[in-house]
Structures are given as structure tokens and as C-alpha cells.
Tab-separated table of C-alpha atoms in Angstrom:
chain	number	residue	atom	x	y	z
A	33	UNK	CA	65.241	64.693	62.933
A	34	UNK	CA	63.847	67.372	60.553
A	35	UNK	CA	63.052	64.616	57.958
A	36	UNK	CA	60.858	62.599	60.013
A	37	UNK	CA	57.479	64.488	59.572
A	38	UNK	CA	58.317	64.437	55.637
A	39	UNK	CA	58.498	60.658	55.671
A	40	UNK	CA	55.315	60.209	57.442
A	41	UNK	CA	53.642	62.583	55.364
A	42	UNK	CA	54.829	60.676	52.271
A	43	UNK	CA	53.593	57.416	53.838
A	44	UNK	CA	50.148	58.849	54.669
A	45	UNK	CA	49.755	59.852	51.021
A	46	UNK	CA	50.660	56.580	49.905
A	47	UNK	CA	48.196	54.817	51.972
A	48	UNK	CA	45.407	57.222	51.036
A	49	UNK	CA	46.185	56.822	47.265
A	50	UNK	CA	46.299	52.998	47.514
A	51	UNK	CA	42.724	53.180	49.485
A	52	UNK	CA	41.306	55.493	47.138
A	53	UNK	CA	42.313	52.891	44.179
A	54	UNK	CA	41.038	50.260	45.937
A	55	UNK	CA	37.692	51.947	46.571
A	56	UNK	CA	37.408	52.973	42.887
A	57	UNK	CA	38.012	49.021	41.778
A	58	UNK	CA	35.459	47.945	44.264
A	59	UNK	CA	32.925	50.304	42.979
A	60	UNK	CA	33.550	49.231	39.322
A	61	UNK	CA	33.058	45.481	40.142
A	62	UNK	CA	30.004	46.076	41.923
A	63	UNK	CA	28.340	48.051	39.427
A	64	UNK	CA	29.354	45.489	36.730
A	65	UNK	CA	28.019	42.494	38.732
A	66	UNK	CA	24.644	44.365	39.598
A	67	UNK	CA	24.241	45.203	36.092
A	68	UNK	CA	24.694	41.742	34.873
A	69	UNK	CA	22.235	40.768	37.631
A	70	UNK	CA	19.502	43.104	36.395
A	71	UNK	CA	19.548	42.241	32.725
A	72	UNK	CA	15.901	40.787	31.698
A	73	UNK	CA	15.180	39.655	28.190
A	74	UNK	CA	11.610	40.227	27.268
A	75	UNK	CA	10.085	38.183	24.454
A	76	UNK	CA	7.626	40.220	22.090
A	77	UNK	CA	4.023	39.155	22.360
A	78	UNK	CA	4.024	38.112	18.527
A	79	UNK	CA	6.756	35.789	19.328
A	80	UNK	CA	4.962	33.502	21.836
A	81	UNK	CA	3.935	30.148	20.949
A	82	UNK	CA	0.142	29.557	20.538
A	83	UNK	CA	-2.172	27.277	18.535
A	84	UNK	CA	-4.788	28.979	16.745
A	85	UNK	CA	-7.943	27.555	15.093
A	86	UNK	CA	-6.852	28.856	11.898
A	87	UNK	CA	-3.779	26.821	11.947
A	88	UNK	CA	-5.689	23.648	12.833
A	89	UNK	CA	-8.022	24.275	10.030
A	90	UNK	CA	-5.364	24.790	7.471
A	91	UNK	CA	-3.869	21.328	8.427
A	92	UNK	CA	-7.180	19.775	8.189
A	93	UNK	CA	-7.927	21.106	4.883
A	94	UNK	CA	-4.962	19.303	3.520
A	95	UNK	CA	-7.246	16.084	3.748
A	96	UNK	CA	-5.844	12.806	2.635
A	97	UNK	CA	-1.996	12.674	2.639
A	98	UNK	CA	-0.332	9.813	1.094
A	99	UNK	CA	2.844	8.680	2.914
A	100	UNK	CA	3.495	5.274	1.458
A	101	UNK	CA	2.276	3.612	-2.080
A	102	UNK	CA	2.591	-0.045	-2.514
A	103	UNK	CA	1.963	-1.668	-5.923
A	104	UNK	CA	1.045	-5.491	-6.187
A	105	UNK	CA	0.184	-7.865	-8.829
A	106	UNK	CA	-1.704	-11.240	-7.919
A	107	UNK	CA	-2.483	-14.411	-9.999
A	108	UNK	CA	-5.799	-15.863	-9.075
A	109	UNK	CA	-7.536	-19.060	-10.401
A	110	UNK	CA	-10.573	-21.326	-10.423
A	111	UNK	CA	-10.963	-24.526	-11.453
A	112	UNK	CA	-14.409	-26.679	-12.012
A	113	UNK	CA	-15.166	-30.110	-12.848
A	114	UNK	CA	-17.382	-30.771	-15.901
A	115	UNK	CA	-20.221	-32.965	-15.609
A	116	UNK	CA	-19.387	-34.804	-18.703
A	117	UNK	CA	-15.749	-35.226	-17.377
A	118	UNK	CA	-12.713	-32.951	-17.521
A	119	UNK	CA	-11.990	-29.468	-15.953
A	120	UNK	CA	-12.511	-25.996	-16.804
A	121	UNK	CA	-10.026	-23.475	-15.538
A	122	UNK	CA	-9.593	-19.799	-15.321
A	123	UNK	CA	-6.645	-17.765	-14.368
A	124	UNK	CA	-6.427	-13.911	-14.053
A	125	UNK	CA	-4.034	-11.393	-13.211
A	126	UNK	CA	-4.789	-8.496	-11.236
A	127	UNK	CA	-2.864	-5.132	-10.541
A	128	UNK	CA	-3.365	-2.754	-7.739
A	129	UNK	CA	-1.686	0.154	-6.042
A	130	UNK	CA	-2.450	0.558	-2.230
A	131	UNK	CA	-2.180	4.071	-0.965
A	132	UNK	CA	-1.318	4.243	2.754
A	133	UNK	CA	-1.901	7.582	4.618
A	134	UNK	CA	-3.423	9.824	7.201
A	135	UNK	CA	-6.707	11.645	6.498
A	136	UNK	CA	-5.857	15.001	8.169
A	137	UNK	CA	-9.757	16.164	8.163
A	138	UNK	CA	-10.161	13.841	11.137
A	139	UNK	CA	-7.797	15.950	13.051
A	140	UNK	CA	-9.682	17.276	16.174
A	141	UNK	CA	-9.009	20.546	17.996
A	142	UNK	CA	-8.039	18.540	21.040
A	143	UNK	CA	-5.326	16.729	18.711
A	144	UNK	CA	-3.275	19.738	18.730
A	145	UNK	CA	-2.159	21.083	22.108
A	146	UNK	CA	0.689	23.067	23.509
A	147	UNK	CA	3.075	21.304	26.204
A	148	UNK	CA	5.314	24.141	27.477
A	149	UNK	CA	7.018	25.440	24.358
A	150	UNK	CA	6.289	22.315	22.247
A	151	UNK	CA	3.206	21.687	20.007
A	152	UNK	CA	1.786	18.339	20.626
A	153	UNK	CA	0.275	16.728	17.766
A	154	UNK	CA	-1.793	13.410	17.657
A	155	UNK	CA	-2.421	12.227	14.277
A	156	UNK	CA	-5.200	9.927	13.061
A	157	UNK	CA	-4.373	6.219	12.364
A	158	UNK	CA	-2.621	5.241	8.976
A	159	UNK	CA	-5.192	3.704	6.879
A	160	UNK	CA	-6.002	2.748	3.231
A	161	UNK	CA	-7.005	5.799	1.534
A	162	UNK	CA	-8.572	4.378	-1.353
A	163	UNK	CA	-10.483	1.101	-1.088
A	164	UNK	CA	-10.923	0.867	-4.822
A	165	UNK	CA	-7.072	-0.007	-5.427
A	166	UNK	CA	-7.429	-2.560	-8.137
A	167	UNK	CA	-6.891	-1.413	-11.469
A	168	UNK	CA	-9.388	-3.316	-13.543
A	169	UNK	CA	-8.586	-1.910	-16.826
A	170	UNK	CA	-5.160	-3.719	-16.477
A	171	UNK	CA	-6.418	-7.096	-15.512
A	172	UNK	CA	-5.407	-9.866	-17.777
A	173	UNK	CA	-6.868	-13.278	-18.575
A	174	UNK	CA	-3.693	-15.521	-18.377
A	175	UNK	CA	-6.008	-18.679	-19.167
A	176	UNK	CA	-9.161	-19.547	-19.798
A	177	UNK	CA	-10.934	-22.701	-20.641
A	178	UNK	CA	-14.739	-23.006	-20.769
A	179	UNK	CA	-17.513	-20.471	-19.967
A	180	UNK	CA	-17.713	-18.299	-16.813
A	181	UNK	CA	-20.639	-16.385	-15.176
A	182	UNK	CA	-20.071	-12.919	-13.720
A	183	UNK	CA	-20.266	-14.597	-10.112
A	184	UNK	CA	-17.052	-16.545	-10.593
A	185	UNK	CA	-15.226	-13.472	-12.126
A	186	UNK	CA	-16.437	-11.518	-9.247
A	187	UNK	CA	-15.198	-13.983	-6.693
A	188	UNK	CA	-11.936	-13.926	-8.277
A	189	UNK	CA	-11.757	-10.088	-8.193
A	190	UNK	CA	-12.780	-10.466	-4.423
A	191	UNK	CA	-10.064	-13.031	-3.747
A	192	UNK	CA	-7.384	-10.996	-5.618
A	193	UNK	CA	-8.337	-7.960	-3.387
A	194	UNK	CA	-8.060	-9.994	-0.071
A	195	UNK	CA	-4.565	-11.318	-1.154
A	196	UNK	CA	-3.282	-7.603	-2.054
A	197	UNK	CA	-4.570	-6.317	1.527
A	198	UNK	CA	-2.673	-9.195	3.111
A	199	UNK	CA	0.478	-8.793	1.097
A	200	UNK	CA	0.706	-4.967	1.430
A	201	UNK	CA	-1.274	-3.837	4.381
A	202	UNK	CA	1.407	-5.086	6.628
A	203	UNK	CA	2.722	-3.741	10.178
A	204	UNK	CA	6.042	-2.936	8.732
A	205	UNK	CA	4.288	-0.894	5.751
A	206	UNK	CA	2.281	0.953	8.418
A	207	UNK	CA	5.286	1.659	10.520
A	208	UNK	CA	7.004	3.378	7.246
A	209	UNK	CA	3.883	5.266	6.509
A	210	UNK	CA	3.795	6.443	10.172
A	211	UNK	CA	7.543	7.497	10.033
A	212	UNK	CA	7.026	9.272	6.902
A	213	UNK	CA	3.872	10.983	8.582
A	214	UNK	CA	5.793	12.123	11.418
A	215	UNK	CA	8.393	13.809	9.323
A	216	UNK	CA	6.352	15.394	6.891
A	217	UNK	CA	3.672	16.799	9.635
A	218	UNK	CA	6.557	18.185	11.706
A	219	UNK	CA	7.841	20.193	8.704
A	220	UNK	CA	4.398	21.677	8.289
A	221	UNK	CA	4.126	22.994	11.896
A	222	UNK	CA	7.824	24.046	11.810
A	223	UNK	CA	6.865	26.271	8.627
A	224	UNK	CA	4.045	27.652	10.785
A	225	UNK	CA	6.711	28.872	13.286
A	226	UNK	CA	6.654	26.165	15.985
A	227	UNK	CA	10.207	25.404	17.093
A	228	UNK	CA	9.619	22.023	18.985
A	229	UNK	CA	6.946	19.872	17.490
A	230	UNK	CA	6.080	16.331	18.953
A	231	UNK	CA	4.043	14.245	16.390
A	232	UNK	CA	2.737	10.880	17.244
A	233	UNK	CA	-0.393	8.380	16.797
């Protein structure tokens, strides 16, 4: 009979200790969760994405940028009948290098914009950078009989130029130049600090 109060006292102490431990654990968990929810990452102002006029000007100053070079040679001839019978003939070979690229000086301020955290770049169209692509110093007279005036030679030159344009300024070559342009211009803007760049035509 005398041991009953002592046992009740021990049980009470055990319950009190257990409640204290539980309360302590709950407090630690609450503080941990609360601390996690309150964490905020602040991005310094100098890391914010923006496009400045200076950056656009630096790209415009690149000017003509070649993204594909195509070499070609064309054989062109002309035949004329002579008054006294027979024919005279001239055959010439022309060499040329067509440079396809983009003139970045045509890039406007509205062609470089921000879309969220992505810089959007709309490039001018791919074009022939140099219209004088025939190397006249390499032109060869493959065959020539009779005398020919400058008008005929100029016509042969014009014909060779048209053939080179038709053979080299094709849709496939333009697409290759566009692909190269997107890759290189993307590198330029990433070097300026932009992480996400969308270059298109």
C-alpha cells in the first residue's frame, strides 16, 4: 500500500518527460520549415538582363559578315555566221567567288528585344555581299576564232554572271548561310552575357 504513491509519481514524471521531448521536437521541426519557406534569393541589379544601345551599336559595327563562300567556274561561248560562209566562235572561262552573308549594319534597334529572360534577335536577310564576284584577272580565252568587239565580250561576261548566280545563289546555300549566321550571332550575344538567345530571320 505504501508503494502506490511512489509508482504514480514515477509514471507522472515519465509522462512529463515524454511531453517535453515531443514539444521540443515539434518546435525544432516548425522552426526548420518556417526558415526554409522564408528564404528569398535576391538577384543583384548588375545581373539583370537588358539590351543597351551600346550593345546594339557594337553588333551593327561588325558590318558585313560572311557565312558562306561558294566558288564557281563557267564556260560561256558565242557563235556567229560569217558573211562569206563559215563561222567564228569564242569560248571563255570565268571564275568567281560568291560571298553569302548578313549586313549587320542594317540591324535596327527594334530587331533586338527582350522576351522574358531571352534576347530575341531578328537578323536582316542573307544576301550576296559583293556583286562584283567574278575574278576578271583569271578569265581565260578557251577558244577564239575571228575578231570580236567589246560588246560581245561584255555579253559573255553578263551571261557568265547570270549562270553563277543561278548555280550558287540557291535556296540550299541560303539555308546553310542562315544556319551559320544563327550559330555565330548567338555566340556574340552570349559573349555579352545573355544566357538565352533566340536568333532568327
